[in-house]
Amino acid sequence: MPRESIDSRIARIRKGAVSLETEAELAARLREGRPLRVKLGADPSAPDLHLGHTVVLSKLRAFQDMGHEVVFIIGDFTARIGDPSGRSKTRPQLSRDEVERNAETYTAQVFRILDPGRTRVVSNSAWLDPLRFEDLIRLASTVTVAQMLQRDDYASRYAAGVPISLHEFLYPLAQAYDSIRIEADVEIGGTDQTFNLLLARELQRAFGQRPQVIMTMPLLVGLDGVEKMSKSLGNHVGITEPAFEIFGKLMSISDDLMPRYVELLTDLDFDDLRSRLGHPMEIKMALAGEIVRRFHGDEAARSARENFTIAYSRKGIPDDGDWVREIALPPGSHWLPQVMKDCGLAASTSEARRLMRQGAVRIDDVKVTDEQAVLEIGEGDRDRKILRVGRKKIARIGARPTA
RNA sequence: GGGCAGGUACCCAAGCGGCCAAAGGGGGCAGACUGUAAAUCUGCUGGCUUUGCCUUCGAAGGUUCGAAUCCUUCCCUGCCCA
């Protein structure tokens, strides 16, 4: 790597970050000229990564590209505690089996962004399992209850009379202890991690270590434009989702959200896009295309855009298999609501009936509102029907070949 | 340990013997509008081939022709006091 000034490297590192504590400490460590140990802790309670996670991961990748090492800590132990960060409710505690399974898919997904060659993967149960009660007391004695209650999610829950379990106080301690064990140089997290990150600094000091440099990244707002992106709120875009799904979801964000998404999720420049493309829809398509490209490649990005236009702008039927689910039924008559339920186009026959009543259901582009409607499936492959529920769900129904 | 207040559908929250599948709001879904959207307006929002039936109001029992509503026990939560 060509020599780059410390200042310039710091500028690259802190791009997009909300805070960096402290820049002087970071400069000092960079000056040492060794690969820094950058900590990433992951709580494998929700194994699927979404775009929100990629904000921090991309930053870690940037560190790797500068020659630093990422220590990826699987919080297999802490997952069993349940992190309360940024939540008004306690996270469910997971069983060992669940955690193990989750950790596996999680790791696989993380390497879509991180460089495996510069990543060390460890599990924090390695040191937290054998910890003795005595050790725990020593850890706990370094923090006061008042300090704990500074943290917003504890404070607001406490004020609102929402229960806080004692074990939740142990979570930040465990996370901080991880930093001590791996002697982290740097830790990065979302702004919701600020408290935990700061606490790790204090504990490191108490244990005679140099406190880690910490950097926080903005939380990505979810598709609803209000809450932070999270799987449990259903406002997320998973990085393993099919291309058309990612594209479609991104197209559904409000215009106001676009600049932030462009900034946090791509290397594109929003102002540049705006001056080149003009129309908000074009900009959004560029954003959606870029993100699809990142996880599925150029071809998928092009196809997603094309099919999206066909399906929604022109209300046609896209060619791509992903966009249209293929359904095979035995020849004969089928009660439509039952078909919709069986094919996942409606959650129940009751819902299917409702959708029909509301004019959301079309067969071959003809609206069907009669709840008693019957779908006739003829023999052979000729007679295929297009069933459309709302605008997003499209299925092509044909006869199941008789075996 | 004592006192008090609570636990209602995805979330918040009304209901306090029948008119309750349960008000209202949020969220979600659909339709209209549009530039994909957002905003706005309208409708829907437990299940079941549905003028009816079945399951639901922390759990289990009980009273009653009839219970989310009354009684008993239990479980859970918050507040105050110790």
PDB file of N, CA and C in Angstrom, chain A residues 257-314:
ATOM      1  N   LEU A 257     -36.077   9.812   1.942  1.00  0.00           N
ATOM      2  CA  LEU A 257     -35.134   8.870   2.508  1.00  0.00           C
ATOM      3  C   LEU A 257     -33.933   8.636   1.587  1.00  0.00           C
ATOM      4  N   MET A 258     -34.118   8.947   0.331  1.00  0.00           N
ATOM      5  CA  MET A 258     -33.094   8.597  -0.656  1.00  0.00           C
ATOM      6  C   MET A 258     -31.704   9.109  -0.341  1.00  0.00           C
ATOM      7  N   PRO A 259     -31.552  10.380  -0.010  1.00  0.00           N
ATOM      8  CA  PRO A 259     -30.193  10.874   0.190  1.00  0.00           C
ATOM      9  C   PRO A 259     -29.438  10.083   1.257  1.00  0.00           C
ATOM     10  N   ARG A 260     -30.127   9.762   2.321  1.00  0.00           N
ATOM     11  CA  ARG A 260     -29.468   9.019   3.398  1.00  0.00           C
ATOM     12  C   ARG A 260     -29.061   7.626   2.942  1.00  0.00           C
ATOM     13  N   TYR A 261     -29.938   6.991   2.219  1.00  0.00           N
ATOM     14  CA  TYR A 261     -29.618   5.646   1.735  1.00  0.00           C
ATOM     15  C   TYR A 261     -28.421   5.691   0.797  1.00  0.00           C
ATOM     16  N   VAL A 262     -28.425   6.669  -0.073  1.00  0.00           N
ATOM     17  CA  VAL A 262     -27.307   6.780  -1.014  1.00  0.00           C
ATOM     18  C   VAL A 262     -26.015   6.978  -0.235  1.00  0.00           C
ATOM     19  N   GLU A 263     -26.059   7.824   0.767  1.00  0.00           N
ATOM     20  CA  GLU A 263     -24.843   8.131   1.507  1.00  0.00           C
ATOM     21  C   GLU A 263     -24.329   6.934   2.297  1.00  0.00           C
ATOM     22  N   LEU A 264     -25.253   6.261   2.984  1.00  0.00           N
ATOM     23  CA  LEU A 264     -24.807   5.207   3.887  1.00  0.00           C
ATOM     24  C   LEU A 264     -24.600   3.855   3.206  1.00  0.00           C
ATOM     25  N   LEU A 265     -25.225   3.667   2.068  1.00  0.00           N
ATOM     26  CA  LEU A 265     -25.192   2.323   1.492  1.00  0.00           C
ATOM     27  C   LEU A 265     -24.434   2.210   0.177  1.00  0.00           C
ATOM     28  N   THR A 266     -24.061   3.327  -0.380  1.00  0.00           N
ATOM     29  CA  THR A 266     -23.354   3.242  -1.663  1.00  0.00           C
ATOM     30  C   THR A 266     -22.174   4.203  -1.656  1.00  0.00           C
ATOM     31  N   ASP A 267     -21.366   4.105  -2.692  1.00  0.00           N
ATOM     32  CA  ASP A 267     -20.281   5.061  -2.855  1.00  0.00           C
ATOM     33  C   ASP A 267     -20.711   6.181  -3.782  1.00  0.00           C
ATOM     34  N   LEU A 268     -21.976   6.168  -4.160  1.00  0.00           N
ATOM     35  CA  LEU A 268     -22.467   7.191  -5.078  1.00  0.00           C
ATOM     36  C   LEU A 268     -22.638   8.509  -4.334  1.00  0.00           C
ATOM     37  N   ASP A 269     -22.740   9.553  -5.123  1.00  0.00           N
ATOM     38  CA  ASP A 269     -22.916  10.878  -4.560  1.00  0.00           C
ATOM     39  C   ASP A 269     -24.302  11.387  -4.940  1.00  0.00           C
ATOM     40  N   PHE A 270     -25.084  11.728  -3.920  1.00  0.00           N
ATOM     41  CA  PHE A 270     -26.472  12.061  -4.192  1.00  0.00           C
ATOM     42  C   PHE A 270     -26.627  13.283  -5.096  1.00  0.00           C
ATOM     43  N   ASP A 271     -25.858  14.316  -4.802  1.00  0.00           N
ATOM     44  CA  ASP A 271     -25.994  15.530  -5.609  1.00  0.00           C
ATOM     45  C   ASP A 271     -25.629  15.269  -7.064  1.00  0.00           C
ATOM     46  N   ASP A 272     -24.622  14.446  -7.217  1.00  0.00           N
ATOM     47  CA  ASP A 272     -24.212  14.091  -8.572  1.00  0.00           C
ATOM     48  C   ASP A 272     -25.342  13.360  -9.297  1.00  0.00           C
ATOM     49  N   LEU A 273     -25.952  12.388  -8.588  1.00  0.00           N
ATOM     50  CA  LEU A 273     -27.060  11.646  -9.183  1.00  0.00           C
ATOM     51  C   LEU A 273     -28.181  12.589  -9.578  1.00  0.00           C
ATOM     52  N   ARG A 274     -28.440  13.507  -8.678  1.00  0.00           N
ATOM     53  CA  ARG A 274     -29.566  14.395  -8.931  1.00  0.00           C
ATOM     54  C   ARG A 274     -29.326  15.266 -10.156  1.00  0.00           C
ATOM     55  N   SER A 275     -28.115  15.753 -10.277  1.00  0.00           N
ATOM     56  CA  SER A 275     -27.882  16.621 -11.429  1.00  0.00           C
ATOM     57  C   SER A 275     -27.844  15.812 -12.714  1.00  0.00           C
ATOM     58  N   ARG A 276     -27.404  14.563 -12.626  1.00  0.00           N
ATOM     59  CA  ARG A 276     -27.344  13.753 -13.845  1.00  0.00           C
ATOM     60  C   ARG A 276     -28.696  13.187 -14.238  1.00  0.00           C
ATOM     61  N   LEU A 277     -29.458  12.749 -13.253  1.00  0.00           N
ATOM     62  CA  LEU A 277     -30.683  12.020 -13.565  1.00  0.00           C
ATOM     63  C   LEU A 277     -31.948  12.852 -13.439  1.00  0.00           C
ATOM     64  N   GLY A 278     -31.907  13.836 -12.548  1.00  0.00           N
ATOM     65  CA  GLY A 278     -33.055  14.726 -12.444  1.00  0.00           C
ATOM     66  C   GLY A 278     -34.238  14.135 -11.708  1.00  0.00           C
ATOM     67  N   HIS A 279     -34.928  13.253 -12.359  1.00  0.00           N
ATOM     68  CA  HIS A 279     -36.167  12.730 -11.793  1.00  0.00           C
ATOM     69  C   HIS A 279     -35.927  11.840 -10.570  1.00  0.00           C
ATOM     70  N   PRO A 280     -36.683  12.074  -9.502  1.00  0.00           N
ATOM     71  CA  PRO A 280     -36.508  11.265  -8.289  1.00  0.00           C
ATOM     72  C   PRO A 280     -36.615   9.762  -8.548  1.00  0.00           C
ATOM     73  N   MET A 281     -37.498   9.387  -9.446  1.00  0.00           N
ATOM     74  CA  MET A 281     -37.666   7.959  -9.688  1.00  0.00           C
ATOM     75  C   MET A 281     -36.409   7.373 -10.319  1.00  0.00           C
ATOM     76  N   GLU A 282     -35.787   8.156 -11.166  1.00  0.00           N
ATOM     77  CA  GLU A 282     -34.545   7.701 -11.795  1.00  0.00           C
ATOM     78  C   GLU A 282     -33.449   7.533 -10.754  1.00  0.00           C
ATOM     79  N   ILE A 283     -33.383   8.489  -9.832  1.00  0.00           N
ATOM     80  CA  ILE A 283     -32.372   8.418  -8.787  1.00  0.00           C
ATOM     81  C   ILE A 283     -32.607   7.178  -7.933  1.00  0.00           C
ATOM     82  N   LYS A 284     -33.876   6.954  -7.629  1.00  0.00           N
ATOM     83  CA  LYS A 284     -34.195   5.809  -6.786  1.00  0.00           C
ATOM     84  C   LYS A 284     -33.848   4.506  -7.493  1.00  0.00           C
ATOM     85  N   MET A 285     -34.086   4.494  -8.797  1.00  0.00           N
ATOM     86  CA  MET A 285     -33.739   3.291  -9.548  1.00  0.00           C
ATOM     87  C   MET A 285     -32.232   3.076  -9.544  1.00  0.00           C
ATOM     88  N   ALA A 286     -31.493   4.172  -9.623  1.00  0.00           N
ATOM     89  CA  ALA A 286     -30.032   4.057  -9.607  1.00  0.00           C
ATOM     90  C   ALA A 286     -29.572   3.501  -8.257  1.00  0.00           C
ATOM     91  N   LEU A 287     -30.182   4.006  -7.188  1.00  0.00           N
ATOM     92  CA  LEU A 287     -29.861   3.532  -5.844  1.00  0.00           C
ATOM     93  C   LEU A 287     -30.181   2.048  -5.709  1.00  0.00           C
ATOM     94  N   ALA A 288     -31.396   1.697  -6.080  1.00  0.00           N
ATOM     95  CA  ALA A 288     -31.825   0.307  -5.945  1.00  0.00           C
ATOM     96  C   ALA A 288     -30.949  -0.600  -6.798  1.00  0.00           C
ATOM     97  N   GLY A 289     -30.648  -0.147  -8.003  1.00  0.00           N
ATOM     98  CA  GLY A 289     -29.819  -0.934  -8.906  1.00  0.00           C
ATOM     99  C   GLY A 289     -28.433  -1.151  -8.329  1.00  0.00           C
ATOM    100  N   GLU A 290     -27.874  -0.106  -7.749  1.00  0.00           N
ATOM    101  CA  GLU A 290     -26.530  -0.185  -7.196  1.00  0.00           C
ATOM    102  C   GLU A 290     -26.464  -1.208  -6.051  1.00  0.00           C
ATOM    103  N   ILE A 291     -27.483  -1.199  -5.228  1.00  0.00           N
ATOM    104  CA  ILE A 291     -27.465  -2.120  -4.085  1.00  0.00           C
ATOM    105  C   ILE A 291     -27.688  -3.558  -4.536  1.00  0.00           C
ATOM    106  N   VAL A 292     -28.568  -3.734  -5.497  1.00  0.00           N
ATOM    107  CA  VAL A 292     -28.761  -5.080  -6.041  1.00  0.00           C
ATOM    108  C   VAL A 292     -27.452  -5.563  -6.672  1.00  0.00           C
ATOM    109  N   ARG A 293     -26.802  -4.680  -7.365  1.00  0.00           N
ATOM    110  CA  ARG A 293     -25.547  -5.036  -8.025  1.00  0.00           C
ATOM    111  C   ARG A 293     -24.524  -5.537  -7.010  1.00  0.00           C
ATOM    112  N   ARG A 294     -24.501  -4.867  -5.880  1.00  0.00           N
ATOM    113  CA  ARG A 294     -23.524  -5.211  -4.861  1.00  0.00           C
ATOM    114  C   ARG A 294     -23.699  -6.641  -4.371  1.00  0.00           C
ATOM    115  N   PHE A 295     -24.930  -7.068  -4.250  1.00  0.00           N
ATOM    116  CA  PHE A 295     -25.149  -8.402  -3.685  1.00  0.00           C
ATOM    117  C   PHE A 295     -25.496  -9.464  -4.722  1.00  0.00           C
ATOM    118  N   HIS A 296     -25.883  -9.029  -5.905  1.00  0.00           N
ATOM    119  CA  HIS A 296     -26.269 -10.030  -6.906  1.00  0.00           C
ATOM    120  C   HIS A 296     -25.588  -9.843  -8.251  1.00  0.00           C
ATOM    121  N   GLY A 297     -24.837  -8.776  -8.415  1.00  0.00           N
ATOM    122  CA  GLY A 297     -24.117  -8.590  -9.676  1.00  0.00           C
ATOM    123  C   GLY A 297     -24.838  -7.729 -10.700  1.00  0.00           C
ATOM    124  N   ASP A 298     -24.084  -7.388 -11.748  1.00  0.00           N
ATOM    125  CA  ASP A 298     -24.570  -6.467 -12.773  1.00  0.00           C
ATOM    126  C   ASP A 298     -25.832  -6.954 -13.470  1.00  0.00           C
ATOM    127  N   GLU A 299     -25.785  -8.214 -13.882  1.00  0.00           N
ATOM    128  CA  GLU A 299     -26.882  -8.752 -14.669  1.00  0.00           C
ATOM    129  C   GLU A 299     -28.188  -8.696 -13.872  1.00  0.00           C
ATOM    130  N   ALA A 300     -28.108  -9.101 -12.611  1.00  0.00           N
ATOM    131  CA  ALA A 300     -29.298  -9.092 -11.762  1.00  0.00           C
ATOM    132  C   ALA A 300     -29.835  -7.677 -11.598  1.00  0.00           C
ATOM    133  N   ALA A 301     -28.944  -6.723 -11.512  1.00  0.00           N
ATOM    134  CA  ALA A 301     -29.362  -5.342 -11.329  1.00  0.00           C
ATOM    135  C   ALA A 301     -30.130  -4.849 -12.554  1.00  0.00           C
ATOM    136  N   ARG A 302     -29.603  -5.190 -13.697  1.00  0.00           N
ATOM    137  CA  ARG A 302     -30.262  -4.751 -14.927  1.00  0.00           C
ATOM    138  C   ARG A 302     -31.642  -5.395 -15.053  1.00  0.00           C
ATOM    139  N   SER A 303     -31.667  -6.683 -14.810  1.00  0.00           N
ATOM    140  CA  SER A 303     -32.919  -7.414 -14.924  1.00  0.00           C
ATOM    141  C   SER A 303     -33.951  -6.930 -13.906  1.00  0.00           C
ATOM    142  N   ALA A 304     -33.489  -6.639 -12.720  1.00  0.00           N
ATOM    143  CA  ALA A 304     -34.414  -6.171 -11.685  1.00  0.00           C
ATOM    144  C   ALA A 304     -35.076  -4.877 -12.117  1.00  0.00           C
ATOM    145  N   ARG A 305     -34.274  -4.003 -12.641  1.00  0.00           N
ATOM    146  CA  ARG A 305     -34.800  -2.716 -13.067  1.00  0.00           C
ATOM    147  C   ARG A 305     -35.823  -2.878 -14.193  1.00  0.00           C
ATOM    148  N   GLU A 306     -35.459  -3.713 -15.127  1.00  0.00           N
ATOM    149  CA  GLU A 306     -36.326  -3.925 -16.277  1.00  0.00           C
ATOM    150  C   GLU A 306     -37.664  -4.511 -15.841  1.00  0.00           C
ATOM    151  N   ASN A 307     -37.585  -5.548 -15.030  1.00  0.00           N
ATOM    152  CA  ASN A 307     -38.807  -6.213 -14.608  1.00  0.00           C
ATOM    153  C   ASN A 307     -39.655  -5.352 -13.687  1.00  0.00           C
ATOM    154  N   PHE A 308     -38.989  -4.562 -12.916  1.00  0.00           N
ATOM    155  CA  PHE A 308     -39.745  -3.665 -12.049  1.00  0.00           C
ATOM    156  C   PHE A 308     -40.581  -2.721 -12.902  1.00  0.00           C
ATOM    157  N   THR A 309     -39.940  -2.170 -13.918  1.00  0.00           N
ATOM    158  CA  THR A 309     -40.640  -1.243 -14.805  1.00  0.00           C
ATOM    159  C   THR A 309     -41.824  -1.926 -15.470  1.00  0.00           C
ATOM    160  N   ILE A 310     -41.588  -3.139 -15.943  1.00  0.00           N
ATOM    161  CA  ILE A 310     -42.677  -3.859 -16.595  1.00  0.00           C
ATOM    162  C   ILE A 310     -43.814  -4.111 -15.617  1.00  0.00           C
ATOM    163  N   ALA A 311     -43.466  -4.603 -14.444  1.00  0.00           N
ATOM    164  CA  ALA A 311     -44.499  -5.042 -13.519  1.00  0.00           C
ATOM    165  C   ALA A 311     -45.302  -3.886 -12.941  1.00  0.00           C
ATOM    166  N   TYR A 312     -44.643  -2.818 -12.584  1.00  0.00           N
ATOM    167  CA  TYR A 312     -45.359  -1.778 -11.855  1.00  0.00           C
ATOM    168  C   TYR A 312     -45.660  -0.548 -12.676  1.00  0.00           C
ATOM    169  N   SER A 313     -44.724  -0.130 -13.500  1.00  0.00           N
ATOM    170  CA  SER A 313     -45.004   1.070 -14.272  1.00  0.00           C
ATOM    171  C   SER A 313     -45.962   0.756 -15.411  1.00  0.00           C
ATOM    172  N   ARG A 314     -45.738  -0.392 -16.050  1.00  0.00           N
ATOM    173  CA  ARG A 314     -46.601  -0.708 -17.182  1.00  0.00           C
ATOM    174  C   ARG A 314     -47.631  -1.762 -16.817  1.00  0.00           C
TER     175      ARG A 314
END
